[in-house]
Amino acid sequence: MSRTALVWFRRDLRLNDHPALQAALAAAERVIPVFVYAPDEEAPWAPGGAANWWLHHSLAALSARLAALGSPLVIRRGPTLEALRALISETGADRIFWNRLYEPAVRTRDAAIKEALREDGLTVESFNSALLFEPWTLQTQSDQPYRVFSPFWRNAEPRLVDVRAPTPAPTALPGPAKAVSSEPLETLALLPRLPWADGFRARWTPGEAGALARLTPFLDGPVQQYRQRRDLPGDDDGTSGLSPHLHFGEIGPAQVLAATRARGPLNPQVQHFIREIGWREFAHHLLYHYPQTPTEALYHDKFGAFPWRSAADYADNLRAWQRGETGIPIVDAGMRQLWATGWMHNRVRMVVASFLTKNLLTPWQEGAAWFWDTLVDASLANNTLGWQWSAGCGADAAPYFRIFNPLLQSERFDADGAYLDAWVPELRSLSGKHKHMPWTAPVPPKGYPAPIVDLAATRDRALAAYDRIK
């Protein structure tokens, strides 16, 4: 009997640089790719609405590529262990391979599945495809996890020379001896019933081809001005736009690193871009070693007593923030961009997060939950690090006194108002400082709200609150 291997796809929805797929091809005569839909097993962090939109289209793209190679994607519903065992029984598979994930609930689930299938007599192996470095391979000199990015990266950066070379996609896949039943993708109901995601299609092309289509032109030009352009939210080409593709594994960081090296030595601009890949590595390092952080401050001993406003007090402000109706133009532009495209420029993410946690004194968990449901690149590791950084309660966070002034941020990084014009059309008739501070205009624009809070007064309130837990 010929050996048959299952390749369990998760958030590694590509064929290039796919260690589990390569291992299966090397170990078996037949390869069956499978995706198991089991969101309950990721609770309480099952994918949100925007991520599900992306997942649907990414699975469709992957399924088409696999079918063209000779082994169609088999889609099953969970529970995962039951689904895999059923497929093993149907196909006679004697081995299974997958690439690792690092979220706490998923790690626990995967460990149990690995143990159970090995007890069943299968060969079971997992691999790293999502990171440059496994989270347990980097430690401080005292053998502790890192909590600050700079020393983490000083340790990691010299090791980039040892990152594995990406492998090419297979040209053919020997499929099962007979057809295997599969759940139709549409029955997973990943797409929204209402057309709130229509704007996503204008910006994004989920799938491996879409990822490569973003990486190549970015490395051929804009990356050479990355340090200057990455902070300008109105510059659509200033950042790579790879975050959702990396999250769903449509491209891997090893591929990004190899592609940058293929264009010559890593000059300071390119090094700055790779450093941002390093921040993603750092986020996963933290999540792995501190699995409580998606809901609890890293420095919980101090921040557990922080005097946030009550839900009843901040409810109206939170709703205005979510809808992009705060009366602070750059905050509203960012929140509207998020709703329309499933993404927000990183500089603006910091601004809106600072505004929510400090000017509105709303718990960072509320913002993290909203981003989780509305971002197409909603990574638990990145989302947690970003929100705790902004709230001042997590790794690499500056002291409590860092409070972004959204007006200065707007004037500095969107000086010509291009970003505001794109997302807050009510302000297009204004110019100069009035566009950034419309309440100062001789005739305030119709249809745009007045600021929901006084920035100076709420800054003082935040400083007083942080002073209580210093």
Short mmCIF file of C-alpha atoms in Angstrom, two decimals:
data_model
loop_
_atom_site.label_atom_id
_atom_site.label_comp_id
_atom_site.label_asym_id
_atom_site.label_seq_id
_atom_site.Cartn_x
_atom_site.Cartn_y
_atom_site.Cartn_z
CA MET A 1 0.00 0.00 0.00
CA SER A 2 1.32 3.44 -0.92
CA ARG A 3 1.98 5.89 1.87
CA THR A 4 -0.55 8.72 2.14
CA ALA A 5 0.01 11.95 4.05
CA LEU A 6 -2.41 14.61 5.16
CA VAL A 7 -1.25 18.22 5.17
CA TRP A 8 -3.36 20.17 7.63
CA PHE A 9 -3.59 23.76 6.38
CA ARG A 10 -4.42 26.49 8.89
CA ARG A 11 -2.97 30.00 8.57
CA ASP A 12 -0.33 28.89 6.08
CA LEU A 13 -2.45 29.30 2.98
CA ARG A 14 0.30 29.14 0.37
CA LEU A 15 2.33 26.62 -1.63
CA ASN A 16 5.70 28.34 -1.69
CA ASP A 17 7.90 28.00 1.38
CA HIS A 18 5.59 25.47 3.02
CA PRO A 19 7.64 23.11 5.23
CA ALA A 20 4.73 20.80 6.07
CA LEU A 21 3.84 20.34 2.41
CA GLN A 22 7.47 19.69 1.50
CA ALA A 23 7.75 17.10 4.27
CA ALA A 24 4.63 15.33 3.02
CA LEU A 25 5.94 15.20 -0.53
CA ALA A 26 9.21 13.74 0.70
CA ALA A 27 7.54 11.12 2.91
CA ALA A 28 4.52 9.91 0.95
CA GLU A 29 3.35 8.86 -2.49
CA ARG A 30 -0.01 10.61 -2.06
CA VAL A 31 -0.71 13.99 -0.45
CA ILE A 32 -4.12 15.17 0.71
CA PRO A 33 -4.45 18.83 1.77
CA VAL A 34 -7.14 19.45 4.38
CA PHE A 35 -8.62 22.50 6.10
CA VAL A 36 -10.78 21.97 9.19
CA TYR A 37 -13.19 24.73 10.15
CA ALA A 38 -13.46 24.75 13.94
CA PRO A 39 -13.68 28.34 15.22
CA ASP A 40 -14.95 27.24 18.64
CA GLU A 41 -11.56 25.67 19.29
CA GLU A 42 -9.95 29.12 19.11
CA ALA A 43 -12.25 30.62 21.76
CA PRO A 44 -12.32 33.26 23.04
CA TRP A 45 -10.40 34.49 20.00
CA ALA A 46 -12.25 32.93 17.10
CA PRO A 47 -11.69 35.02 13.94
CA GLY A 48 -13.77 38.18 13.64
CA GLY A 49 -15.97 39.27 10.77
CA ALA A 50 -13.29 40.99 8.69
CA ALA A 51 -10.86 38.10 9.11
CA ASN A 52 -13.54 35.63 8.02
CA TRP A 53 -14.07 37.62 4.83
CA TRP A 54 -10.37 37.29 4.10
CA LEU A 55 -10.30 33.61 5.04
CA HIS A 56 -13.09 32.80 2.58
CA HIS A 57 -11.28 34.37 -0.36
CA SER A 58 -7.88 33.01 0.66
CA LEU A 59 -9.26 29.47 0.88
CA ALA A 60 -10.87 29.90 -2.53
CA ALA A 61 -7.54 30.95 -4.04
CA LEU A 62 -5.65 28.10 -2.36
CA SER A 63 -8.28 25.55 -3.35
CA ALA A 64 -8.01 26.55 -7.02
CA ARG A 65 -4.21 26.21 -6.98
CA LEU A 66 -4.28 22.83 -5.26
CA ALA A 67 -6.89 21.48 -7.66
CA ALA A 68 -4.75 22.59 -10.61
CA LEU A 69 -1.81 20.66 -9.17
CA GLY A 70 -3.80 17.46 -8.82
CA SER A 71 -4.89 17.23 -5.18
CA PRO A 72 -7.91 19.38 -4.30
CA LEU A 73 -8.31 20.94 -0.88
CA VAL A 74 -10.58 18.89 1.40
CA ILE A 75 -12.68 21.07 3.70
CA ARG A 76 -14.22 19.55 6.80
CA ARG A 77 -15.96 20.88 9.89
CA GLY A 78 -14.66 20.31 13.39
CA PRO A 79 -14.20 19.12 16.03
CA THR A 80 -10.76 18.92 14.47
CA LEU A 81 -9.57 15.63 15.94
CA GLU A 82 -12.77 13.90 14.88
CA ALA A 83 -12.54 15.37 11.39
CA LEU A 84 -8.91 14.33 10.95
CA ARG A 85 -9.57 10.82 12.24
CA ALA A 86 -12.48 10.45 9.84
CA LEU A 87 -10.34 11.56 6.92
CA ILE A 88 -7.55 9.22 7.99
CA SER A 89 -10.01 6.33 8.04
CA GLU A 90 -11.40 7.24 4.61
CA THR A 91 -8.04 7.60 2.90
CA GLY A 92 -5.75 5.23 4.75
CA ALA A 93 -3.38 8.08 5.56
CA ASP A 94 -0.61 7.03 7.91
CA ARG A 95 1.05 10.39 8.55
CA ILE A 96 0.05 14.01 9.01
CA PHE A 97 2.04 17.24 8.83
CA TRP A 98 1.22 20.81 9.75
CA ASN A 99 2.85 24.18 10.41
CA ARG A 100 2.75 25.57 13.92
CA LEU A 101 0.56 28.33 15.33
CA TYR A 102 1.22 30.13 18.60
CA GLU A 103 -2.03 31.37 20.14
CA PRO A 104 -2.61 29.85 23.59
CA ALA A 105 -5.85 27.99 22.84
CA VAL A 106 -4.53 26.69 19.53
CA ARG A 107 -1.26 25.49 21.06
CA THR A 108 -3.18 23.52 23.67
CA ARG A 109 -5.49 22.04 21.02
CA ASP A 110 -2.63 21.14 18.68
CA ALA A 111 -0.63 19.42 21.42
CA ALA A 112 -3.61 17.25 22.32
CA ILE A 113 -4.22 16.34 18.67
CA LYS A 114 -0.57 15.47 18.12
CA GLU A 115 -0.55 13.19 21.15
CA ALA A 116 -3.84 11.50 20.20
CA LEU A 117 -2.82 10.82 16.59
CA ARG A 118 0.54 9.46 17.63
CA GLU A 119 -1.24 7.11 20.00
CA ASP A 120 -3.32 6.04 16.99
CA GLY A 121 -0.06 4.97 15.34
CA LEU A 122 0.39 7.84 12.89
CA THR A 123 3.56 9.72 12.13
CA VAL A 124 2.86 13.32 13.17
CA GLU A 125 5.22 16.27 12.68
CA SER A 126 4.86 20.05 12.90
CA PHE A 127 7.08 22.78 11.48
CA ASN A 128 7.80 26.50 11.64
CA SER A 129 6.55 28.46 8.66
CA ALA A 130 5.14 31.60 10.27
CA LEU A 131 8.19 33.08 11.99
CA LEU A 132 11.88 33.72 11.46
CA PHE A 133 12.62 32.44 14.95
CA GLU A 134 10.68 30.10 17.19
CA PRO A 135 9.61 32.01 20.35
CA TRP A 136 11.56 29.73 22.67
CA THR A 137 14.88 30.15 20.86
CA LEU A 138 15.61 33.72 22.00
CA GLN A 139 16.24 34.54 25.66
CA THR A 140 17.92 37.20 27.75
CA GLN A 141 21.33 36.57 29.30
CA SER A 142 19.51 35.44 32.43
CA ASP A 143 17.50 32.88 30.38
CA GLN A 144 14.27 34.85 30.61
CA PRO A 145 11.85 35.96 27.86
CA TYR A 146 12.33 39.45 26.52
CA ARG A 147 10.00 42.28 27.48
CA VAL A 148 11.76 45.06 25.56
CA PHE A 149 12.14 45.09 21.79
CA SER A 150 15.59 46.64 21.36
CA PRO A 151 17.57 43.92 23.20
CA PHE A 152 15.33 41.30 21.59
CA TRP A 153 16.26 42.57 18.14
CA ARG A 154 19.94 42.96 19.02
CA ASN A 155 19.90 39.24 19.74
CA ALA A 156 17.76 38.30 16.75
CA GLU A 157 19.17 40.45 13.95
CA PRO A 158 22.61 38.78 13.73
CA ARG A 159 20.81 35.44 13.41
CA LEU A 160 19.02 36.47 10.22
CA VAL A 161 21.90 34.93 8.25
CA ASP A 162 20.80 31.52 9.56
CA VAL A 163 17.14 31.82 8.52
CA ARG A 164 16.24 28.94 6.23
CA ALA A 165 15.99 29.53 2.49
CA PRO A 166 12.41 29.40 1.18
CA THR A 167 11.44 26.39 -0.91
CA PRO A 168 9.56 26.73 -4.21
CA ALA A 169 6.00 25.56 -4.68
CA PRO A 170 5.57 22.02 -6.04
CA THR A 171 4.71 21.67 -9.70
CA ALA A 172 2.37 18.75 -9.07
CA LEU A 173 0.66 17.01 -6.16
CA PRO A 174 -0.14 13.29 -6.26
CA GLY A 175 -3.68 13.20 -4.96
CA PRO A 176 -5.78 10.49 -3.32
CA ALA A 177 -6.51 7.23 -5.12
CA LYS A 178 -10.23 8.05 -5.16
CA ALA A 179 -12.24 11.23 -4.70
CA VAL A 180 -12.65 12.46 -1.13
CA SER A 181 -15.77 14.32 -0.03
CA SER A 182 -15.37 17.96 0.92
CA GLU A 183 -17.58 20.58 2.52
CA PRO A 184 -18.37 23.35 -0.02
CA LEU A 185 -16.58 26.53 1.01
CA GLU A 186 -19.80 28.55 0.82
CA THR A 187 -21.44 26.44 3.54
CA LEU A 188 -18.93 27.75 6.09
CA ALA A 189 -20.79 31.09 5.84
CA LEU A 190 -17.63 33.14 6.26
CA LEU A 191 -18.92 36.05 4.18
CA PRO A 192 -21.14 38.70 5.80
CA ARG A 193 -24.86 38.63 5.13
CA LEU A 194 -24.95 42.40 4.76
CA PRO A 195 -22.63 44.10 2.22
CA TRP A 196 -20.46 45.90 4.80
CA ALA A 197 -17.28 44.34 3.34
CA ASP A 198 -17.79 45.63 -0.21
CA GLY A 199 -14.97 48.16 0.23
CA PHE A 200 -12.49 45.40 1.04
CA ARG A 201 -12.45 44.14 -2.54
CA ALA A 202 -11.25 47.49 -3.86
CA ARG A 203 -8.13 47.35 -1.68
CA TRP A 204 -7.27 43.69 -1.23
CA THR A 205 -6.61 40.54 -3.23
CA PRO A 206 -6.48 37.69 -0.71
CA GLY A 207 -4.32 34.71 -1.61
CA GLU A 208 -0.71 33.89 -2.35
CA ALA A 209 -0.73 35.66 -5.71
CA GLY A 210 -2.06 38.81 -4.05
CA ALA A 211 0.73 38.68 -1.47
CA LEU A 212 3.46 38.41 -4.09
CA ALA A 213 1.80 41.16 -6.12
CA ARG A 214 2.21 43.48 -3.12
CA LEU A 215 5.73 42.46 -2.15
CA THR A 216 7.41 42.77 -5.55
CA PRO A 217 6.51 46.39 -6.43
CA PHE A 218 7.15 47.49 -2.85
CA LEU A 219 10.69 46.09 -2.88
CA ASP A 220 11.29 47.49 -6.36
CA GLY A 221 10.75 51.07 -5.21
CA PRO A 222 9.00 52.40 -2.09
CA VAL A 223 11.12 50.45 0.39
CA GLN A 224 14.06 52.69 -0.55
CA GLN A 225 12.27 55.58 1.18
CA TYR A 226 10.66 53.45 3.88
CA ARG A 227 11.82 55.41 6.93
CA GLN A 228 10.38 58.65 5.56
CA ARG A 229 7.20 57.32 3.98
CA ARG A 230 6.01 54.70 6.46
CA ASP A 231 4.57 57.35 8.82
CA LEU A 232 2.51 59.17 6.18
CA PRO A 233 -1.03 57.79 6.21
CA GLY A 234 -1.93 59.55 2.99
CA ASP A 235 0.86 57.72 1.11
CA ASP A 236 -0.81 54.54 -0.11
CA ASP A 237 2.50 53.04 -1.25
CA GLY A 238 4.56 54.01 1.79
CA THR A 239 4.01 50.68 3.55
CA SER A 240 4.07 47.16 2.18
CA GLY A 241 0.45 46.26 2.95
CA LEU A 242 1.62 42.72 3.72
CA SER A 243 0.18 42.39 7.23
CA PRO A 244 -2.97 40.39 6.33
CA HIS A 245 -1.01 38.24 3.89
CA LEU A 246 1.52 37.45 6.61
CA HIS A 247 -1.22 36.76 9.13
CA PHE A 248 -2.92 34.20 6.90
CA GLY A 249 0.39 32.74 5.82
CA GLU A 250 -0.06 33.61 2.16
CA ILE A 251 3.54 34.68 2.36
CA GLY A 252 6.10 33.91 5.05
CA PRO A 253 8.70 36.17 6.68
CA ALA A 254 11.49 33.97 5.31
CA GLN A 255 10.23 34.77 1.82
CA VAL A 256 10.17 38.49 2.57
CA LEU A 257 13.72 38.37 3.92
CA ALA A 258 14.98 36.36 0.95
CA ALA A 259 13.31 38.68 -1.55
CA THR A 260 14.93 41.75 0.03
CA ARG A 261 18.36 40.09 0.02
CA ALA A 262 17.95 39.10 -3.61
CA ARG A 263 17.96 42.79 -4.49
CA GLY A 264 21.36 43.45 -2.93
CA PRO A 265 22.80 44.42 0.46
CA LEU A 266 20.32 45.53 3.11
CA ASN A 267 20.79 49.29 3.23
CA PRO A 268 19.43 51.30 6.21
CA GLN A 269 16.03 51.80 4.56
CA VAL A 270 15.57 48.09 3.94
CA GLN A 271 16.92 47.26 7.39
CA HIS A 272 14.23 49.49 8.87
CA PHE A 273 11.61 47.51 6.97
CA ILE A 274 13.04 44.20 8.20
CA ARG A 275 13.01 45.65 11.71
CA GLU A 276 9.23 45.90 11.38
CA ILE A 277 9.16 42.18 10.59
CA GLY A 278 11.15 41.92 13.82
CA TRP A 279 8.31 43.63 15.71
CA ARG A 280 6.00 40.89 14.47
CA GLU A 281 8.47 38.32 15.78
CA PHE A 282 8.59 40.13 19.12
CA ALA A 283 4.80 40.11 19.36
CA HIS A 284 4.72 36.33 18.94
CA HIS A 285 7.58 35.94 21.42
CA LEU A 286 5.50 37.80 24.02
CA LEU A 287 2.28 35.93 23.32
CA TYR A 288 4.05 32.60 23.61
CA HIS A 289 5.71 33.40 26.93
CA TYR A 290 2.88 35.49 28.41
CA PRO A 291 -0.33 33.80 27.19
CA GLN A 292 -2.50 35.83 29.58
CA THR A 293 -1.75 39.14 27.83
CA PRO A 294 -4.65 39.23 25.31
CA THR A 295 -6.89 40.16 28.25
CA GLU A 296 -4.51 41.06 31.06
CA ALA A 297 -1.82 43.75 31.20
CA LEU A 298 1.71 42.39 31.07
CA TYR A 299 2.45 44.52 34.12
CA HIS A 300 -0.79 43.50 35.79
CA ASP A 301 0.63 43.93 39.29
CA LYS A 302 0.54 47.67 38.66
CA PHE A 303 -2.06 48.20 35.97
CA GLY A 304 -4.64 45.86 37.42
CA ALA A 305 -5.71 48.73 39.65
CA PHE A 306 -5.79 51.39 36.94
CA PRO A 307 -8.87 53.65 37.38
CA TRP A 308 -10.56 53.26 34.00
CA ARG A 309 -13.96 54.85 33.61
CA SER A 310 -16.94 52.56 34.04
CA ALA A 311 -18.67 51.05 31.02
CA ALA A 312 -21.72 53.21 31.65
CA ASP A 313 -19.55 56.34 31.59
CA TYR A 314 -17.58 55.56 28.44
CA ALA A 315 -20.26 53.79 26.38
CA ASP A 316 -21.28 56.84 24.31
CA ASN A 317 -17.66 57.88 23.72
CA LEU A 318 -16.73 54.35 22.68
CA ARG A 319 -19.58 54.27 20.18
CA ALA A 320 -18.50 57.61 18.70
CA TRP A 321 -14.92 56.32 18.43
CA GLN A 322 -16.04 53.13 16.69
CA ARG A 323 -18.10 55.09 14.18
CA GLY A 324 -15.49 57.74 13.43
CA GLU A 325 -17.63 60.50 14.93
CA THR A 326 -15.37 61.92 17.65
CA GLY A 327 -14.89 65.35 16.09
CA ILE A 328 -11.11 64.79 16.01
CA PRO A 329 -10.37 64.50 12.27
CA ILE A 330 -7.41 62.10 12.24
CA VAL A 331 -9.11 59.78 14.72
CA ASP A 332 -12.28 59.74 12.65
CA ALA A 333 -10.33 59.25 9.42
CA GLY A 334 -8.61 56.20 10.87
CA MET A 335 -11.77 54.63 12.23
CA ARG A 336 -13.59 55.16 8.93
CA GLN A 337 -10.67 53.72 6.98
CA LEU A 338 -10.81 50.68 9.25
CA TRP A 339 -14.52 50.14 8.69
CA ALA A 340 -14.31 50.65 4.93
CA THR A 341 -11.17 48.64 4.17
CA GLY A 342 -10.54 46.35 7.15
CA TRP A 343 -7.18 48.02 7.72
CA MET A 344 -5.71 51.16 9.25
CA HIS A 345 -2.34 52.83 8.76
CA ASN A 346 0.00 51.98 11.63
CA ARG A 347 0.73 55.59 12.62
CA VAL A 348 -3.00 56.21 12.86
CA ARG A 349 -3.51 53.00 14.86
CA MET A 350 -1.27 54.48 17.53
CA VAL A 351 -3.17 57.78 17.45
CA VAL A 352 -6.64 56.25 17.76
CA ALA A 353 -5.46 53.84 20.47
CA SER A 354 -3.90 56.63 22.50
CA PHE A 355 -7.08 58.68 22.13
CA LEU A 356 -9.30 55.83 23.32
CA THR A 357 -7.19 54.73 26.28
CA LYS A 358 -5.98 58.12 27.46
CA ASN A 359 -8.29 60.89 26.31
CA LEU A 360 -11.38 58.70 26.72
CA LEU A 361 -9.94 56.67 29.63
CA THR A 362 -11.50 53.54 28.15
CA PRO A 363 -9.93 50.12 28.84
CA TRP A 364 -7.55 48.99 26.12
CA GLN A 365 -9.41 45.67 25.95
CA GLU A 366 -12.39 47.48 24.39
CA GLY A 367 -10.22 48.78 21.57
CA ALA A 368 -8.50 45.44 21.10
CA ALA A 369 -11.88 43.71 20.77
CA TRP A 370 -13.09 46.22 18.15
CA PHE A 371 -9.89 45.86 16.13
CA TRP A 372 -10.17 42.08 16.42
CA ASP A 373 -13.54 42.10 14.70
CA THR A 374 -12.83 44.77 12.07
CA LEU A 375 -9.20 44.19 10.99
CA VAL A 376 -8.42 41.83 8.15
CA ASP A 377 -4.93 41.45 9.68
CA ALA A 378 -6.28 40.74 13.19
CA SER A 379 -3.32 38.87 14.66
CA LEU A 380 -3.73 38.11 18.36
CA ALA A 381 -0.01 38.65 18.95
CA ASN A 382 0.23 41.97 17.09
CA ASN A 383 -3.10 43.29 18.33
CA THR A 384 -2.21 42.58 21.94
CA LEU A 385 1.25 44.14 21.72
CA GLY A 386 -0.07 47.23 19.95
CA TRP A 387 -2.86 47.94 22.40
CA GLN A 388 -0.79 47.34 25.51
CA TRP A 389 1.98 49.51 24.05
CA SER A 390 -0.50 52.32 23.44
CA ALA A 391 -2.06 51.98 26.89
CA GLY A 392 1.37 52.01 28.53
CA CYS A 393 0.83 48.69 30.32
CA GLY A 394 2.75 46.24 28.15
CA ALA A 395 6.13 45.33 26.74
CA ASP A 396 8.30 48.12 25.42
CA ALA A 397 5.76 50.68 26.55
CA ALA A 398 7.09 54.12 27.42
CA PRO A 399 6.07 55.54 30.79
CA TYR A 400 2.55 56.71 31.42
CA PHE A 401 3.21 60.24 30.20
CA ARG A 402 3.27 59.30 26.51
CA ILE A 403 -0.04 60.66 25.28
CA PHE A 404 -0.28 61.32 21.56
CA ASN A 405 -1.63 64.73 20.62
CA PRO A 406 -3.85 63.85 17.65
CA LEU A 407 -3.79 67.40 16.32
CA LEU A 408 0.00 67.56 16.18
CA GLN A 409 0.13 64.06 14.74
CA SER A 410 -2.30 65.10 12.02
CA GLU A 411 -0.43 68.28 11.11
CA ARG A 412 2.94 66.55 11.12
CA PHE A 413 2.13 63.37 9.22
CA ASP A 414 -0.75 64.56 7.02
CA ALA A 415 0.36 68.12 6.39
CA ASP A 416 -1.46 68.45 3.07
CA GLY A 417 -4.61 66.83 4.45
CA ALA A 418 -4.69 64.08 1.81
CA TYR A 419 -5.58 61.41 4.35
CA LEU A 420 -8.29 63.52 5.96
CA ASP A 421 -9.76 64.39 2.57
CA ALA A 422 -9.94 60.70 1.68
CA TRP A 423 -11.84 59.63 4.78
CA VAL A 424 -13.54 62.73 6.21
CA PRO A 425 -15.08 64.38 3.14
CA GLU A 426 -16.95 66.88 5.34
CA LEU A 427 -13.63 68.72 5.75
CA ARG A 428 -12.60 69.02 2.11
CA SER A 429 -13.67 72.64 1.92
CA LEU A 430 -11.26 73.59 4.72
CA SER A 431 -7.56 74.31 4.37
CA GLY A 432 -4.51 74.75 6.57
CA LYS A 433 -4.89 74.20 10.28
CA HIS A 434 -8.69 74.39 10.00
CA LYS A 435 -8.74 71.00 8.27
CA HIS A 436 -6.98 69.43 11.26
CA MET A 437 -8.95 71.52 13.80
CA PRO A 438 -12.26 72.31 12.11
CA TRP A 439 -13.76 73.91 15.23
CA THR A 440 -11.32 76.79 14.70
CA ALA A 441 -12.66 77.59 11.24
CA PRO A 442 -14.64 80.83 10.85
CA VAL A 443 -17.53 78.71 9.64
CA PRO A 444 -17.33 75.13 10.97
CA PRO A 445 -18.25 72.52 8.33
CA LYS A 446 -21.80 71.27 8.27
CA GLY A 447 -22.42 67.67 9.22
CA TYR A 448 -19.21 67.19 11.17
CA PRO A 449 -19.45 66.86 14.97
CA ALA A 450 -17.74 69.03 17.53
CA PRO A 451 -15.03 67.24 19.57
CA ILE A 452 -16.58 64.86 22.08
CA VAL A 453 -13.90 65.74 24.67
CA ASP A 454 -11.50 68.53 25.47
CA LEU A 455 -8.05 67.19 24.55
CA ALA A 456 -6.12 69.23 27.11
CA ALA A 457 -8.48 68.47 29.98
CA THR A 458 -8.62 64.76 29.23
CA ARG A 459 -4.85 64.62 28.92
CA ASP A 460 -4.57 66.04 32.43
CA ARG A 461 -7.16 63.53 33.64
CA ALA A 462 -5.16 60.66 32.16
CA LEU A 463 -1.92 61.88 33.73
CA ALA A 464 -3.64 62.08 37.09
CA ALA A 465 -4.99 58.55 36.69
CA TYR A 466 -1.58 57.14 35.76
CA ASP A 467 0.01 59.05 38.63
CA ARG A 468 -2.16 57.07 41.05
CA ILE A 469 -0.47 53.78 40.08
CA LYS A 470 3.11 54.96 39.50
#
